[in-house]
XYZ file of C-alpha atoms in Angstrom:
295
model
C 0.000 0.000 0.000
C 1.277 3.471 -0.814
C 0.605 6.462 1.325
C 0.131 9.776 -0.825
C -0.053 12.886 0.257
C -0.833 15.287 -2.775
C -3.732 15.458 -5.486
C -0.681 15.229 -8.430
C 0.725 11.923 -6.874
C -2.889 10.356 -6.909
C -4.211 11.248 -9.763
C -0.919 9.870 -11.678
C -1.041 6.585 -9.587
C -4.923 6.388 -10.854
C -3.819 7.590 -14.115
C -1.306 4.124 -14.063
C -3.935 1.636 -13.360
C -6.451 2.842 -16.081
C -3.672 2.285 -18.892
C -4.542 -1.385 -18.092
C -8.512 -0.612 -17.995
C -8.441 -1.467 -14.007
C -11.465 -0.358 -11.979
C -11.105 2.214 -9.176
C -12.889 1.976 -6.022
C -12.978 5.084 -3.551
C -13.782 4.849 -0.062
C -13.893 8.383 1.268
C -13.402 8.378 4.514
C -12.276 11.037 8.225
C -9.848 8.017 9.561
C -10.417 6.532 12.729
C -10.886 3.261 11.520
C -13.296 0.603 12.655
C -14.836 -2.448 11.397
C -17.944 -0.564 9.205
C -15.115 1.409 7.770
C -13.208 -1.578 7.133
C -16.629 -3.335 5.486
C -16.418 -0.263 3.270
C -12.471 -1.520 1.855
C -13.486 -4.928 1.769
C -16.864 -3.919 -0.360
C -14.276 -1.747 -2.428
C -11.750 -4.393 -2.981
C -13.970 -7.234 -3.929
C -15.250 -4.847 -6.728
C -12.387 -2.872 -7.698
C -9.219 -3.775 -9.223
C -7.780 -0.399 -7.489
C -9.073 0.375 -3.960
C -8.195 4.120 -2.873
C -8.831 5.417 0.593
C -8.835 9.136 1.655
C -7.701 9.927 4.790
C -8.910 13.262 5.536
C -10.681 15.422 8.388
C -12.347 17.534 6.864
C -12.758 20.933 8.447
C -15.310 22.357 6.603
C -18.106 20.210 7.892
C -17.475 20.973 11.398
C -18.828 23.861 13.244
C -17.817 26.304 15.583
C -18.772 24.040 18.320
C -17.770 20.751 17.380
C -14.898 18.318 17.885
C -12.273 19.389 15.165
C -9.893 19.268 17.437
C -10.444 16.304 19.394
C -11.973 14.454 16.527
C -9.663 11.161 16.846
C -6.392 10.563 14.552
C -4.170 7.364 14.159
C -2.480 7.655 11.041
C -0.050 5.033 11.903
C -2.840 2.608 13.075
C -5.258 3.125 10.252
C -2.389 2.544 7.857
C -1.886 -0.398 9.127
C -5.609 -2.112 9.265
C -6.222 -0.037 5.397
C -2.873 -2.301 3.796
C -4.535 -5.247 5.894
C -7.500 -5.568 3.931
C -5.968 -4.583 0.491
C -6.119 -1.158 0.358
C -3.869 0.177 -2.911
C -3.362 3.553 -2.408
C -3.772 5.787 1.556
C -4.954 9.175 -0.006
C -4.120 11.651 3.826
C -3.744 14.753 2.179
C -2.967 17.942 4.515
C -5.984 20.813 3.837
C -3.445 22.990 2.396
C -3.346 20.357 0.169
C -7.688 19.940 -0.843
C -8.413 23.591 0.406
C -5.311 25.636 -0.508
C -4.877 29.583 -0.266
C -8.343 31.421 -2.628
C -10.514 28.304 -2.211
C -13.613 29.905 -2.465
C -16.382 27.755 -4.010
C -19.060 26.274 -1.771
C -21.650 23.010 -3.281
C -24.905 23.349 -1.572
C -27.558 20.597 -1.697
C -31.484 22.197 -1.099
C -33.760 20.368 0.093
C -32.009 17.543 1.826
C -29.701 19.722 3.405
C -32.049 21.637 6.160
C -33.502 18.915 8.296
C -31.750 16.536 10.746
C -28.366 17.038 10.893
C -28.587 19.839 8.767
C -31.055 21.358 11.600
C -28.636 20.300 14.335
C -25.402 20.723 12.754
C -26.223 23.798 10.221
C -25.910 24.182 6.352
C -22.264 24.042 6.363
C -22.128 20.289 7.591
C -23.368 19.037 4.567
C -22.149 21.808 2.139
C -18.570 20.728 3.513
C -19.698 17.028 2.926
C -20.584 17.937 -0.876
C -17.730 20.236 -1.220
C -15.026 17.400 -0.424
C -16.807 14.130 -1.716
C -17.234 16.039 -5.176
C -12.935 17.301 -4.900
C -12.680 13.726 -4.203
C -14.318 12.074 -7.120
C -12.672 14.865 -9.392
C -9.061 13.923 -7.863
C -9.649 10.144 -7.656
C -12.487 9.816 -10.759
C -13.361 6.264 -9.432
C -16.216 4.173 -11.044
C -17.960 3.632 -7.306
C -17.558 4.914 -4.129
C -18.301 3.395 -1.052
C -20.610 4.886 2.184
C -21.963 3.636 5.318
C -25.729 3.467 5.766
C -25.687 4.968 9.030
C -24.880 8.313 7.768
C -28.071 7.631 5.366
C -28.688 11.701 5.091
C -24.880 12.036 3.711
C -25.775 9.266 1.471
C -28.471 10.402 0.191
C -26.657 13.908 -0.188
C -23.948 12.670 -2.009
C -26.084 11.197 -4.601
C -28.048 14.167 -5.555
C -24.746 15.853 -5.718
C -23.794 12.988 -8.660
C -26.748 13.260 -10.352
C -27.520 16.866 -10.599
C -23.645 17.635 -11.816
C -23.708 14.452 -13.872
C -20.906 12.832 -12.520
C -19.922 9.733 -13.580
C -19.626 7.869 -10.209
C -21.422 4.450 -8.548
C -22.641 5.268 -5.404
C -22.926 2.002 -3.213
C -24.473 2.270 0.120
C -23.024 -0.531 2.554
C -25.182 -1.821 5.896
C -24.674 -0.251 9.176
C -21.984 -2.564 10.965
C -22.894 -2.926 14.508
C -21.393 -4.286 18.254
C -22.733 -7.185 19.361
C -25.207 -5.119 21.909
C -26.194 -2.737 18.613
C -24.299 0.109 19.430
C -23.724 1.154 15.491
C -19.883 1.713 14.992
C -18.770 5.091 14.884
C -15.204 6.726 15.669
C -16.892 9.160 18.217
C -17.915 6.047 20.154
C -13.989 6.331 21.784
C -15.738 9.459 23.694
C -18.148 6.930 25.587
C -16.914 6.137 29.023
C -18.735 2.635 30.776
C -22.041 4.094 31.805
C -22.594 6.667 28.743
C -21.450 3.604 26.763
C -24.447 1.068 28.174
C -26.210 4.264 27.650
C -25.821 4.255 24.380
C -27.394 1.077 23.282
C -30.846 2.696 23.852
C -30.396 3.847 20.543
C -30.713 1.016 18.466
C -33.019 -1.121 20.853
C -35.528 2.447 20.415
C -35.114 1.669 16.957
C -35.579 -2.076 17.226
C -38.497 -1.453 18.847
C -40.052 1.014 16.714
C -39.372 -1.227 13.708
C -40.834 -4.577 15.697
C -44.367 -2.569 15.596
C -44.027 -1.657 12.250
C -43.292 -5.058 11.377
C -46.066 -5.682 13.588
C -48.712 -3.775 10.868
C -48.539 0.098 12.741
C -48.323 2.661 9.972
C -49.390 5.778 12.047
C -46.165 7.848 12.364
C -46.932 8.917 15.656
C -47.521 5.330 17.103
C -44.098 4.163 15.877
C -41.848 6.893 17.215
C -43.764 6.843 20.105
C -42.159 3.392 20.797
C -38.679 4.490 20.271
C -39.462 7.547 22.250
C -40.534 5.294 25.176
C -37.221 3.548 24.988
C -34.984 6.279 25.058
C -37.159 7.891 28.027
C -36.178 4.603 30.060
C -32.505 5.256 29.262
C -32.712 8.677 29.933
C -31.938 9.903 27.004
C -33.335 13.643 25.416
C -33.164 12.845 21.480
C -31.621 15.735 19.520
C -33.983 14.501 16.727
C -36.099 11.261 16.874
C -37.945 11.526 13.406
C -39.626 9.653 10.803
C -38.928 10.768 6.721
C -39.403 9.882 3.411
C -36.550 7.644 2.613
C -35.587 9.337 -0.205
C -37.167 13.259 -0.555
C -36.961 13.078 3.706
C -39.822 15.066 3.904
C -41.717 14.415 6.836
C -43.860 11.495 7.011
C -47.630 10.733 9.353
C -48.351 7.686 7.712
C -45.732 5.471 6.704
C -46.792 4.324 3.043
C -43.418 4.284 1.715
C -39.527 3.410 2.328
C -39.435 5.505 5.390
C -36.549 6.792 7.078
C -36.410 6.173 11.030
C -33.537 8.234 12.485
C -32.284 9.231 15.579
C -29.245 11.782 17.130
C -28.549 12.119 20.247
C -25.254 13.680 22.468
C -24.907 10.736 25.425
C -21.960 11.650 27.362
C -19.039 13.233 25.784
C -20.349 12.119 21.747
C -22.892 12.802 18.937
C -24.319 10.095 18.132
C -26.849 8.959 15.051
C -28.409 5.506 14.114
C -30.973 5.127 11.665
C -33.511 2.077 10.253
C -35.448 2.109 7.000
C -38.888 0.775 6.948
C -39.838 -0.772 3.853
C -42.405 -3.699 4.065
C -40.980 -4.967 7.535
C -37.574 -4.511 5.595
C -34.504 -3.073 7.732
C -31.928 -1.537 5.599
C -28.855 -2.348 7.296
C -29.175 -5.777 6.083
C -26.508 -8.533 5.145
C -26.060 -6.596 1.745
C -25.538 -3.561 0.234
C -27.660 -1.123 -2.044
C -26.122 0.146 -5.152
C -27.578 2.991 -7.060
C -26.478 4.245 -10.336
C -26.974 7.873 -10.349
């Protein structure tokens, strides 16, 4: 595995493989590495004949108030679990090197951008989610790239961006990769000492829950996040958002007669934390397989 640090070494070592008509894989990602990521590089290598990884905290989705700072970094570490599954090329540019001196445009998303996250976090999470995922596929140019399901907002974010600009990228969707108690993976779960940690798994069993009465024929929006609200008042636990949406427009939903989105955000001890289910005929999306959509 090579490490590269600049947007002329990458673009020459993808410029390399496609003299030999080898497929690039892209899995963009802030470091931090845990198994989801890693089920995002193993996705990406069994489809790919060159698997790139981008290393990069990006600062422009972060606000004022966040965790730049603190957001954890193991170069050395990642490295090491990236060339373990196959990994080709370690993309950990500095932001000099994506955002250098007069970087002034800005990619704004309406209409999925201003709910959830975008409510909690502001516009600028997601425009700096567009911003670098779009420098990304223009550096990197793969034919798919590769995103958890738990950040199903930035998914479904990232694909408008491809197909209103028309850019000629796969976007594959992998399942939510989970602990064994259902705590979804995330690298601000390091934050969570013992007791916000037990904490924690409220999240998913609200969701469980809420998807068991669904399952269980309740379509009335209110009913089901009434059950997940119920949970997470047992564990003590204020949601920053407990919603359900439209799977794909995420407008909001009171009857759910379509793939739904079921999502949740909450800050449980020192982290941020989001989960999510999709409701679709008893269906959960963070299934044993991914979805791919060709946008």
């Amino acid at each position: 595995m090579r490490i590269l640090r600049t947007i002329t070494e990458v673009r020459a070592a993808v410029r390399d493989a496609r003299r030999t008509d080898s497929s690039v894989g892209l899995v963009p990602t802030m470091g931090a590495f845990h198994d989801g990521h890693l089920s995002l590089m193993r996705a990406a290598r069994a489809a790919s004949d060159l698997v790139v990884v981008s290393l990069f905290v990006n600062p422009t989705q972060f606000g004022a108030n966040e965790d730049l700072s603190t957001y954890p970094r193991d170069e050395v570490r990642d490295a090491a679990l990236a060339e373990a599954e196959g990994v080709d090329i370690l993309f950990a540019p500095a932001a000099s090197e994506i955002y250098p001196d007069g970087f002034a445009t800005n990619i704004h998303v309406a209409g999925l951008t201003e709910v959830l996250d975008g409510a909690s976090r502001g516009a600028h999470h997601f425009d700096g989610v567009a911003t670098v995922v779009t420098k990304l596929f223009g550096i990197v140019r793969p034919d798919a790239a590769y995103f958890g399901q738990k950040d199903a907002q930035q998914v479904l974010v990232v694909r408008r961006v491809v197909r209103d600009l028309d850019l000629d990228v796969r976007i594959v969707a992998c399942p939510i990769v989970r602990e064994a108690d259902g705590l979804a993976m995330s690298s601000r779960n390091v934050y969570l000492d013992a007791d916000a940690r037990a904490q924690a798994t409220a999240l998913n069993r609200a969701l469980d829950e809420a998807t068991a009465v669904f399952d269980g024929g309740a379509r009335d929006a209110g009913s089901i996040l009434s059950t997940a609200r119920r949970v997470l008042d047992e564990a003590d636990i204020d949601p920053e958002y407990l919603e359900l949406r439209d799977a794909e427009t995420l407008r909001p939903l009171g009857r759910v007669d379509r793939d739904a989105l079921l999502a949740v955000a909450a800050h449980i001890g020192a982290a941020r934390l989001i989960d999510n289910h999709i409701l679709s005929g008893g269906d959960v999306a963070a299934g044993p397989t991914a979805t791919e959509v060709r946008t």
